Short mmCIF file of C-alpha atoms in Angstrom, two decimals:
data_model
loop_
_atom_site.label_atom_id
_atom_site.label_comp_id
_atom_site.label_asym_id
_atom_site.label_seq_id
_atom_site.Cartn_x
_atom_site.Cartn_y
_atom_site.Cartn_z
CA MET A 578 72.51 -49.29 134.16
CA PRO A 579 69.09 -49.74 132.49
CA GLU A 580 68.12 -53.32 131.91
CA ASN A 581 67.94 -52.90 128.14
CA GLU A 582 71.38 -51.36 127.88
CA THR A 583 74.47 -53.51 127.54
CA ALA A 584 77.84 -52.48 128.84
CA THR A 585 79.52 -52.22 125.46
CA ASP A 586 76.70 -50.92 123.27
CA ALA A 587 77.27 -47.26 124.02
CA ARG A 588 79.59 -45.32 121.72
CA PRO A 589 82.60 -44.38 123.84
CA LEU A 590 83.78 -40.78 124.01
CA ARG A 591 87.41 -40.21 123.11
CA SER A 592 89.37 -38.77 125.99
CA HIS A 593 90.67 -35.24 125.43
CA THR A 594 94.27 -36.12 126.18
CA SER A 595 96.14 -39.39 125.66
CA ILE A 596 99.51 -40.55 126.89
CA ARG A 597 100.68 -40.87 123.32
CA ASP A 598 99.65 -37.33 122.33
CA SER A 599 101.04 -35.76 125.48
CA ALA A 600 104.38 -37.51 125.13
CA ALA A 601 104.66 -36.33 121.55
CA ARG A 602 104.24 -32.68 122.60
CA THR A 603 106.70 -32.59 125.47
CA ARG A 604 109.59 -34.47 127.02
CA THR A 605 108.27 -33.82 130.53
CA PRO A 606 105.93 -36.35 132.15
CA PRO A 607 102.44 -35.79 130.73
CA GLU A 608 99.67 -34.74 133.05
CA VAL A 609 97.26 -37.63 133.53
CA PRO A 610 93.63 -36.57 133.04
CA GLU A 611 91.24 -38.06 135.53
CA HIS A 612 89.05 -39.86 133.01
CA ARG A 613 91.53 -40.64 130.24
CA GLY A 614 90.86 -43.76 128.19
CA LEU A 615 93.31 -46.66 128.00
CA LYS A 616 95.65 -46.62 125.02
CA ALA A 617 97.12 -49.81 123.61
CA PRO A 618 100.82 -50.00 122.66
CA ARG A 619 101.38 -50.07 118.92
CA ARG A 620 102.33 -53.39 117.35
CA LEU A 621 105.64 -53.72 115.51
CA HIS A 622 104.42 -56.15 112.87
CA THR A 623 101.72 -56.33 110.23
CA LYS A 624 99.21 -59.10 109.75
CA SER A 625 99.18 -61.50 106.83
CA ARG A 626 96.29 -61.31 104.41
CA THR A 627 94.85 -64.83 104.69
CA GLY A 628 94.19 -67.48 107.27
CA CYS A 629 92.78 -67.21 110.79
CA GLN A 630 93.39 -64.18 112.96
CA ARG A 631 95.96 -65.99 115.08
CA CYS A 632 98.12 -67.12 112.14
CA ARG A 633 97.88 -63.68 110.55
CA ALA A 634 99.11 -62.13 113.78
CA ARG A 635 102.05 -64.56 113.76
CA ARG A 636 102.67 -64.01 110.02
CA VAL A 637 102.78 -67.74 109.41
CA LYS A 638 100.93 -69.94 106.93
CA CYS A 639 97.53 -71.15 108.16
CA ASN A 640 96.16 -74.46 106.90
CA GLU A 641 92.69 -72.83 107.05
CA ALA A 642 90.99 -75.93 108.45
CA HIS A 643 87.50 -75.19 109.81
CA PRO A 644 86.33 -74.55 112.42
CA VAL A 645 89.81 -74.73 114.05
CA CYS A 646 93.04 -74.57 112.07
CA GLY A 647 95.93 -76.95 112.75
CA SER A 648 98.01 -74.52 114.80
CA CYS A 649 95.13 -73.41 117.03
CA GLN A 650 94.09 -77.04 117.51
CA ARG A 651 97.63 -77.95 118.57
CA TYR A 652 97.69 -75.38 121.34
CA GLN A 653 93.99 -75.65 122.32
CA LEU A 654 93.45 -71.97 121.53
CA PRO A 655 90.53 -70.08 119.95
CA CYS A 656 90.48 -69.88 116.17
CA ASN A 657 88.69 -67.00 114.45
CA TYR A 658 88.17 -66.46 110.72
CA ASP A 659 87.18 -62.95 109.69
CA ARG A 660 88.59 -63.01 106.17
CA HIS A 661 87.78 -65.71 103.64
CA ASN A 662 88.91 -66.30 100.07
CA ALA A 663 86.68 -67.85 97.46
CA LYS A 664 87.94 -71.34 98.29
CA THR A 665 86.93 -71.21 101.93
CA ALA A 666 83.91 -68.93 101.78
CA GLY A 667 81.47 -71.83 101.67
CA GLU A 668 83.04 -73.44 104.72
CA ALA A 669 83.15 -70.13 106.55
CA LYS A 670 79.37 -70.00 106.64
CA LYS A 671 79.44 -72.95 109.00
CA SER A 672 81.52 -71.01 111.53
CA PRO A 673 81.02 -67.25 111.01
CA ALA A 674 83.60 -64.93 112.47
CA GLN A 675 82.57 -63.27 115.70
CA ALA A 676 84.48 -60.03 116.09
CA ASP A 677 83.52 -59.52 119.72
CA GLU A 678 85.09 -62.86 120.59
CA ASP A 679 88.40 -61.89 119.00
CA THR A 680 91.08 -63.61 121.04
CA SER A 681 93.75 -63.81 118.34
CA VAL A 682 97.13 -64.64 119.78
CA ILE A 683 100.86 -64.62 119.15
CA ASP A 684 102.24 -68.08 119.78
CA GLY A 685 105.12 -68.40 122.22
CA SER A 686 107.03 -70.63 119.82
CA THR A 687 107.45 -67.90 117.21
CA ASP A 688 109.95 -65.11 116.82
CA ALA A 689 107.29 -62.44 116.34
CA PRO A 690 108.51 -59.16 117.87
CA ASP A 691 107.21 -58.04 121.22
CA TYR A 692 105.29 -54.85 121.89
CA PRO A 693 107.73 -51.99 122.48
CA GLU A 694 108.75 -50.88 125.94
CA SER A 695 108.01 -47.21 126.50
CA LYS A 696 106.93 -44.72 129.10
CA GLN A 697 103.44 -44.95 127.66
CA ARG A 698 103.36 -48.70 128.23
CA ARG A 699 104.71 -48.41 131.78
CA LEU A 700 102.05 -45.87 132.72
CA LEU A 701 99.36 -47.96 131.07
CA GLU A 702 100.39 -51.08 132.96
CA LEU A 703 100.50 -49.21 136.26
CA ARG A 704 96.93 -48.06 135.66
CA LEU A 705 95.84 -51.58 134.72
CA LEU A 706 97.46 -53.18 137.76
CA HIS A 707 95.96 -50.54 140.01
CA HIS A 708 92.52 -51.26 138.57
CA TYR A 709 93.06 -54.99 138.95
CA THR A 710 94.16 -54.86 142.60
CA THR A 711 91.58 -52.29 143.73
CA ARG A 712 88.52 -53.36 141.73
CA THR A 713 88.76 -56.37 139.41
CA SER A 714 90.35 -58.77 141.89
CA VAL A 715 87.47 -58.26 144.32
CA THR A 716 84.96 -59.42 141.71
CA LEU A 717 86.84 -62.66 141.06
CA ASN A 718 85.83 -63.93 144.51
CA LEU A 719 82.30 -64.30 143.10
CA ILE A 720 80.75 -62.87 146.26
CA ALA A 721 77.12 -61.86 145.82
CA PRO A 722 76.15 -58.19 146.27
CA GLY A 723 75.49 -57.34 149.92
CA SER A 724 77.38 -60.37 151.21
CA THR A 725 79.40 -59.85 154.38
CA GLU A 726 81.70 -62.80 153.65
CA SER A 727 85.38 -61.91 153.72
CA ASN A 728 88.32 -63.48 151.97
CA PRO A 729 91.07 -63.81 154.58
CA LEU A 730 93.57 -65.32 152.17
CA GLU A 731 93.18 -62.43 149.71
CA LEU A 732 94.15 -64.79 146.93
CA TRP A 733 93.07 -62.73 143.94
CA THR A 734 93.84 -59.38 145.53
CA SER A 735 97.32 -59.99 146.94
CA ASP A 736 98.74 -63.46 146.33
CA VAL A 737 98.07 -63.63 142.59
CA PRO A 738 99.72 -60.24 141.84
CA ILE A 739 102.81 -61.29 143.78
CA LEU A 740 102.99 -64.53 141.80
CA ALA A 741 102.58 -62.57 138.57
CA PHE A 742 105.77 -60.58 139.14
CA ASN A 743 107.65 -63.75 138.19
CA ASN A 744 105.42 -64.88 135.33
CA ASP A 745 104.77 -62.80 132.21
CA ALA A 746 101.72 -64.75 131.09
CA LEU A 747 99.94 -64.18 134.40
CA LEU A 748 100.96 -60.53 134.54
CA ASN A 749 99.65 -59.92 131.03
CA ILE A 750 96.34 -61.71 131.57
CA MET A 751 95.82 -59.64 134.73
CA CYS A 752 96.27 -56.52 132.60
CA ALA A 753 93.87 -57.94 129.98
CA ILE A 754 91.18 -58.73 132.55
CA ALA A 755 91.56 -55.28 134.12
CA ALA A 756 91.10 -53.66 130.70
CA LEU A 757 88.05 -55.82 129.97
CA HIS A 758 86.57 -54.96 133.36
CA THR A 759 87.23 -51.29 132.61
CA ALA A 760 85.35 -51.60 129.33
CA LYS A 761 82.37 -53.20 131.09
CA SER A 762 82.40 -50.67 133.92
CA ASN A 763 82.88 -47.65 131.65
CA PRO A 764 81.37 -48.10 128.17
CA ARG A 765 82.66 -44.64 127.28
CA ASP A 766 86.24 -45.87 127.25
CA LEU A 767 86.64 -46.81 123.59
CA ASP A 768 90.26 -47.92 123.82
CA ALA A 769 89.84 -50.36 126.70
CA ILE A 770 88.83 -53.21 124.37
CA ASP A 771 91.91 -52.61 122.20
CA VAL A 772 94.07 -52.70 125.33
CA TYR A 773 92.36 -55.93 126.39
CA ARG A 774 93.13 -57.56 123.05
CA THR A 775 96.72 -56.35 123.15
CA TYR A 776 97.41 -57.92 126.52
CA LEU A 777 95.41 -61.03 125.75
CA ASP A 778 97.69 -61.55 122.75
CA LEU A 779 100.73 -61.26 124.98
CA ALA A 780 99.28 -63.48 127.68
CA LEU A 781 98.29 -66.29 125.33
CA ARG A 782 101.67 -66.29 123.64
CA GLU A 783 103.53 -66.60 126.93
CA HIS A 784 100.96 -69.06 128.28
CA SER A 785 101.49 -71.36 125.30
CA ASN A 786 105.16 -71.47 126.10
CA ASP A 787 104.50 -72.13 129.81
CA VAL A 788 102.13 -74.99 129.02
CA ALA A 789 104.64 -76.51 126.62
CA HIS A 790 107.32 -76.38 129.34
CA LEU A 791 105.49 -76.98 132.61
CA THR A 792 107.69 -77.17 135.71
CA LYS A 793 107.21 -76.81 139.43
CA MET A 794 108.27 -73.17 139.04
CA ASN A 795 105.51 -72.17 136.60
CA ALA A 796 102.72 -74.74 137.19
CA ASP A 797 100.83 -72.62 139.72
CA ALA A 798 100.98 -69.51 137.54
CA ALA A 799 99.90 -71.52 134.48
CA CYS A 800 96.77 -72.72 136.31
CA ILE A 801 95.87 -69.20 137.48
CA THR A 802 96.47 -67.86 133.97
CA SER A 803 94.13 -70.52 132.55
CA SER A 804 91.48 -69.47 135.07
CA LEU A 805 91.68 -65.84 134.00
CA ILE A 806 91.62 -66.81 130.32
CA ARG A 807 88.36 -68.64 131.05
CA VAL A 808 86.97 -65.48 132.64
CA ALA A 809 87.85 -63.54 129.50
CA ALA A 810 86.36 -66.20 127.24
CA PHE A 811 83.12 -66.12 129.18
CA ALA A 812 82.95 -62.33 129.37
CA VAL A 813 82.96 -61.88 125.59
CA LEU A 814 79.93 -64.18 125.24
CA GLN A 815 77.79 -61.21 126.27
CA GLU A 816 78.63 -59.41 123.05
CA ARG A 817 78.87 -62.20 120.51
CA PRO A 818 76.44 -62.05 117.56
CA LEU A 819 73.61 -64.57 117.89
CA ALA A 820 71.93 -64.35 114.50
CA PRO A 821 72.32 -66.76 112.88
CA TYR A 822 72.87 -68.77 116.04
CA THR A 823 76.00 -70.86 116.44
CA PRO A 824 76.93 -72.59 119.72
CA PRO A 825 79.62 -70.86 121.82
CA MET A 826 82.31 -73.33 120.79
CA GLN A 827 85.28 -71.07 121.49
CA TRP A 828 84.31 -70.76 125.14
CA LEU A 829 83.54 -74.48 125.38
CA GLN A 830 86.85 -75.47 123.84
CA MET A 831 88.94 -72.93 125.75
CA THR A 832 87.51 -73.95 129.11
CA ARG A 833 88.03 -77.61 128.33
CA GLY A 834 91.60 -76.86 127.26
CA GLY A 835 92.16 -74.96 130.49
CA GLY A 836 91.08 -78.01 132.43
CA ASN A 837 93.68 -80.03 130.58
CA VAL A 838 96.32 -77.54 131.68
CA PHE A 839 95.23 -78.04 135.26
CA GLU A 840 95.53 -81.81 134.96
CA ALA A 841 99.00 -81.55 133.45
CA ALA A 842 100.13 -79.16 136.20
CA TRP A 843 98.60 -81.14 139.06
CA LYS A 844 101.63 -83.38 139.60
CA PHE A 845 103.69 -80.29 140.38
CA ILE A 846 101.28 -78.66 142.83
CA GLU A 847 99.25 -81.43 144.51
CA ASP A 848 101.61 -81.55 147.53
CA ASP A 849 102.55 -77.86 147.57
CA ASP A 850 100.53 -76.13 150.29
CA SER A 851 101.86 -72.77 149.11
CA ALA A 852 100.29 -73.18 145.64
CA ILE A 853 97.54 -70.61 145.15
CA ILE A 854 95.49 -72.87 142.87
CA LEU A 855 95.53 -75.57 145.54
CA ARG A 856 94.17 -73.15 148.13
CA MET A 857 91.50 -72.04 145.67
CA LEU A 858 90.58 -75.65 145.00
CA LYS A 859 89.97 -76.24 148.70
CA ARG A 860 87.09 -73.77 148.43
CA THR A 861 85.38 -75.94 145.82
CA PRO A 862 86.89 -79.45 146.11
CA ILE A 863 84.10 -80.96 144.05
CA ILE A 864 85.76 -79.54 140.91
CA LYS A 865 88.68 -81.93 141.45
CA ASP A 866 86.53 -84.85 142.61
CA SER A 867 83.42 -84.29 140.52
CA ASP A 868 81.82 -87.76 140.79
CA PRO A 869 79.08 -86.51 143.18
CA LEU A 870 77.88 -84.18 140.43
CA PHE A 871 77.07 -87.08 138.13
CA GLN A 872 74.95 -89.39 140.26
CA GLU A 873 72.07 -91.07 138.45
CA SER A 874 69.62 -89.88 141.08
CA SER A 875 70.39 -86.25 140.26
CA ARG A 876 68.80 -86.42 136.81
CA GLN A 877 65.50 -87.98 137.76
CA GLY A 878 63.61 -84.72 137.38
CA LEU A 879 65.09 -84.13 133.93
CA LEU A 880 64.59 -87.48 132.23
CA HIS A 881 61.86 -86.03 130.01
CA LEU A 882 64.63 -84.25 128.11
CA ILE A 883 65.95 -87.57 126.76
CA GLN A 884 62.58 -89.27 126.30
CA GLY A 885 61.09 -87.09 123.60
CA PRO A 886 59.87 -85.79 121.35
CA GLY A 887 59.49 -89.30 119.83
CA THR A 888 60.21 -92.74 121.23
CA GLU A 889 62.25 -93.60 118.15
CA HIS A 890 64.54 -90.56 118.59
CA ALA A 891 63.52 -89.54 115.11
CA PHE A 892 66.06 -87.68 113.01
CA GLU A 893 68.76 -88.24 115.64
CA THR A 894 71.90 -90.31 115.57
CA TRP A 895 71.35 -92.30 118.75
CA SER A 896 73.80 -94.63 120.45
CA GLU A 897 74.80 -95.74 123.91
CA LYS A 898 77.58 -93.14 123.85
CA THR A 899 75.10 -90.42 122.92
CA GLU A 900 72.73 -91.41 125.70
CA LYS A 901 75.56 -91.40 128.26
CA ALA A 902 76.69 -87.93 127.15
CA TYR A 903 73.17 -86.56 127.57
CA SER A 904 72.44 -88.42 130.81
CA SER A 905 75.63 -87.35 132.56
CA THR A 906 75.07 -83.71 131.58
CA LEU A 907 71.54 -83.86 132.97
CA SER A 908 72.95 -85.26 136.22
CA TYR A 909 75.30 -82.28 136.37
CA ILE A 910 72.44 -79.82 135.83
CA GLY A 911 70.27 -81.58 138.38
CA SER A 912 73.09 -81.58 140.95
CA VAL A 913 73.68 -77.86 140.54
CA GLN A 914 69.96 -77.14 140.88
CA SER A 915 69.84 -79.26 144.05
CA ALA A 916 72.81 -77.33 145.44
CA ILE A 917 71.00 -74.05 144.79
CA ASP A 918 67.78 -75.34 146.38
CA GLY A 919 69.81 -76.64 149.32
CA GLY A 920 71.27 -73.22 150.10
CA GLU A 921 74.82 -73.80 148.84
CA LYS A 922 76.93 -70.63 148.76
CA PRO A 923 76.38 -68.76 145.45
CA GLN A 924 80.13 -68.45 144.82
CA THR A 925 80.56 -72.22 145.14
CA VAL A 926 77.70 -72.87 142.71
CA CYS A 927 79.07 -70.28 140.31
CA ARG A 928 82.54 -71.82 140.28
CA ILE A 929 81.03 -75.19 139.40
CA LEU A 930 78.94 -73.62 136.63
CA LEU A 931 81.92 -71.87 135.09
CA MET A 932 83.73 -75.23 134.84
CA PHE A 933 80.82 -76.80 132.93
CA PRO A 934 82.72 -77.42 129.63
CA TYR A 935 85.51 -79.19 131.50
CA LEU A 936 83.33 -81.24 133.85
CA VAL A 937 80.83 -82.65 131.34
CA GLN A 938 81.71 -85.37 128.85
CA LYS A 939 83.44 -84.35 125.64
CA GLY A 940 80.75 -86.29 123.82
CA PHE A 941 78.20 -83.70 124.88
CA ILE A 942 80.41 -80.85 123.62
CA ASP A 943 80.63 -82.67 120.28
CA LEU A 944 76.84 -82.96 120.10
CA VAL A 945 76.54 -79.24 120.77
CA GLN A 946 79.02 -78.52 118.00
CA GLU A 947 76.89 -80.64 115.65
CA ARG A 948 73.91 -78.47 116.70
CA GLN A 949 71.84 -81.46 117.68
CA PRO A 950 68.48 -80.07 118.88
CA ARG A 951 68.48 -82.14 122.06
CA ALA A 952 71.99 -80.96 122.92
CA LEU A 953 70.91 -77.33 122.39
CA VAL A 954 67.88 -77.85 124.64
CA ILE A 955 70.10 -79.21 127.42
CA LEU A 956 72.58 -76.38 126.86
CA ALA A 957 69.68 -73.95 127.33
CA HIS A 958 68.98 -75.57 130.71
CA TYR A 959 72.59 -74.91 131.68
CA PHE A 960 72.24 -71.27 130.68
CA GLY A 961 69.02 -71.15 132.69
CA LEU A 962 71.09 -71.81 135.82
CA LEU A 963 73.39 -68.92 134.87
CA THR A 964 70.54 -66.39 134.83
CA ARG A 965 70.81 -66.40 138.64
CA PHE A 966 74.29 -64.89 138.42
CA LYS A 967 73.64 -61.87 136.25
CA TYR A 968 75.17 -59.62 138.91
CA ILE A 969 78.67 -60.93 138.07
CA TRP A 970 80.10 -58.62 135.42
CA PHE A 971 81.67 -61.31 133.25
CA ILE A 972 78.42 -63.33 133.22
CA GLY A 973 75.85 -60.57 132.85
CA ASP A 974 72.93 -61.42 130.58
CA THR A 975 74.75 -64.26 128.79
CA GLY A 976 72.29 -66.85 130.11
CA SER A 977 69.18 -65.07 128.89
CA ARG A 978 70.71 -64.18 125.51
CA GLU A 979 71.73 -67.76 124.78
CA ILE A 980 68.34 -69.16 125.83
CA ARG A 981 66.47 -66.79 123.52
CA ALA A 982 68.83 -67.55 120.63
CA ILE A 983 68.52 -71.32 121.10
CA ARG A 984 64.75 -71.08 121.29
CA ALA A 985 64.69 -69.18 118.00
CA VAL A 986 66.45 -71.97 116.05
CA LEU A 987 64.55 -74.95 117.48
CA SER A 988 61.69 -76.43 115.49
CA GLU A 989 58.20 -76.65 116.95
CA GLU A 990 58.49 -80.21 118.27
CA TRP A 991 61.40 -79.22 120.49
CA GLN A 992 59.84 -76.11 121.95
CA LYS A 993 57.97 -77.98 124.70
CA LEU A 994 61.28 -79.11 126.16
CA MET A 995 62.30 -75.47 126.65
CA ALA A 996 59.72 -74.84 129.40
CA TRP A 997 62.17 -74.58 132.31
CA PRO A 998 64.74 -72.28 130.63
CA LEU A 999 61.88 -70.02 129.53
CA GLN A 1000 60.60 -70.00 133.10
CA MET A 1001 64.05 -68.77 134.19
CA LEU A 1002 63.76 -65.98 131.63
CA ALA A 1003 60.39 -64.98 132.99
CA GLU A 1004 61.72 -64.91 136.56
CA GLU A 1005 64.71 -62.85 135.46
CA SER A 1006 62.45 -60.35 133.68
CA PHE A 1007 60.27 -60.06 136.78
CA SER A 1008 63.29 -59.42 138.99
CA ALA A 1009 64.56 -56.82 136.55
CA SER A 1010 61.24 -55.00 136.54
CA CYS A 1011 61.29 -54.93 140.34
CA ARG A 1012 64.72 -53.32 140.28
CA HIS A 1013 63.53 -50.77 137.67
CA GLY A 1014 66.90 -51.12 135.95
CA ASN A 1015 68.77 -49.36 138.75
CA LEU A 1016 71.42 -52.02 139.29
CA GLY A 1017 74.49 -50.64 137.53
CA VAL A 1018 77.71 -52.44 136.83
CA ASP A 1019 79.58 -50.98 139.77
CA HIS A 1020 76.80 -51.97 142.19
CA ALA A 1021 76.46 -55.40 140.61
CA ILE A 1022 80.07 -56.30 141.23
#
């Protein structure tokens, strides 16, 4: 794929024959065209006219609190506003709706009707599960292109699908991830994004119920489901609008919420050697015991980021808590950079990077949400680390996009602190020019 072409920019071509159309014409099993697009099952309910997308999908009253309504806050789920009445329009400008990050859900505690069972749905899910097991699952190992490393446990390829047969949330998020991967791999498949949203709705509804009723029977599946939800949340960052720039709070909050699910489930799985999430954790144990990532010595090369631009921290609300939030995040960034320089396996580094919102202090996330310039500069350094992992389909050019957008909103006095992220952009551009844009999605994953 050319470097200046994103995976979802192209206008997809409608497939000539769909399951729905074929089934309408004949009672016999429809012939499946080789390149048919995915078709989402039709919903059985209509959306309400006001409130966030999630509450409209549930047909319940939304308290319309910004940026996260009461219901979404309760379940630690994304909250999107794409319709605003006169009363809330002013507030909406502070958190503009981002259609490409639409992760509206149906809550498991409601009586909203399910999507209908049908032959169309069965065929669709077979296609999605086939895509997941043969293609998507391989990419979740985070193995770099050309690597000869194998995965003897086949966790994502075999063990997770088996677990999903007894857990609807996990089964549905697997279908959602497969549809999203399809959309990234084949931009001509217009319906894949609709299918992704359909199954994400189902997955989040069931996941909410699992989290509210965690047991030894569903704890492992709940952790895996949270992991795949984080993948989805990160993947849509590639397409989110960046002008005017707003921090990626949905991804930050969802990943942090997923970490809370893991902590709640830990008591059920910590002594269970058969738990898939426990075997995954053994690959990157530092995620569970993250203290080594936050050593004071790790931030020594980054102290200039909390010593300027003025000694009085002009125009900033500064406190001991603020300084600790910044300092610990810089230790994290410095530790990851040291791991890269020390030859740590790329997949290990990438797993640590994807857990960034959960591992850093909540105080730093709050500073990002407030759009404090220093917090945005440090966030840009984090995204600079991610530019090294562009070959992973759900990361892509997110790092470079966020760096450019942050740079555009910073005033002149903060620009000098952006030197390292901009250096990462320059290195990425050089690498891209060397490849001549010949690294397509299928090769990259």
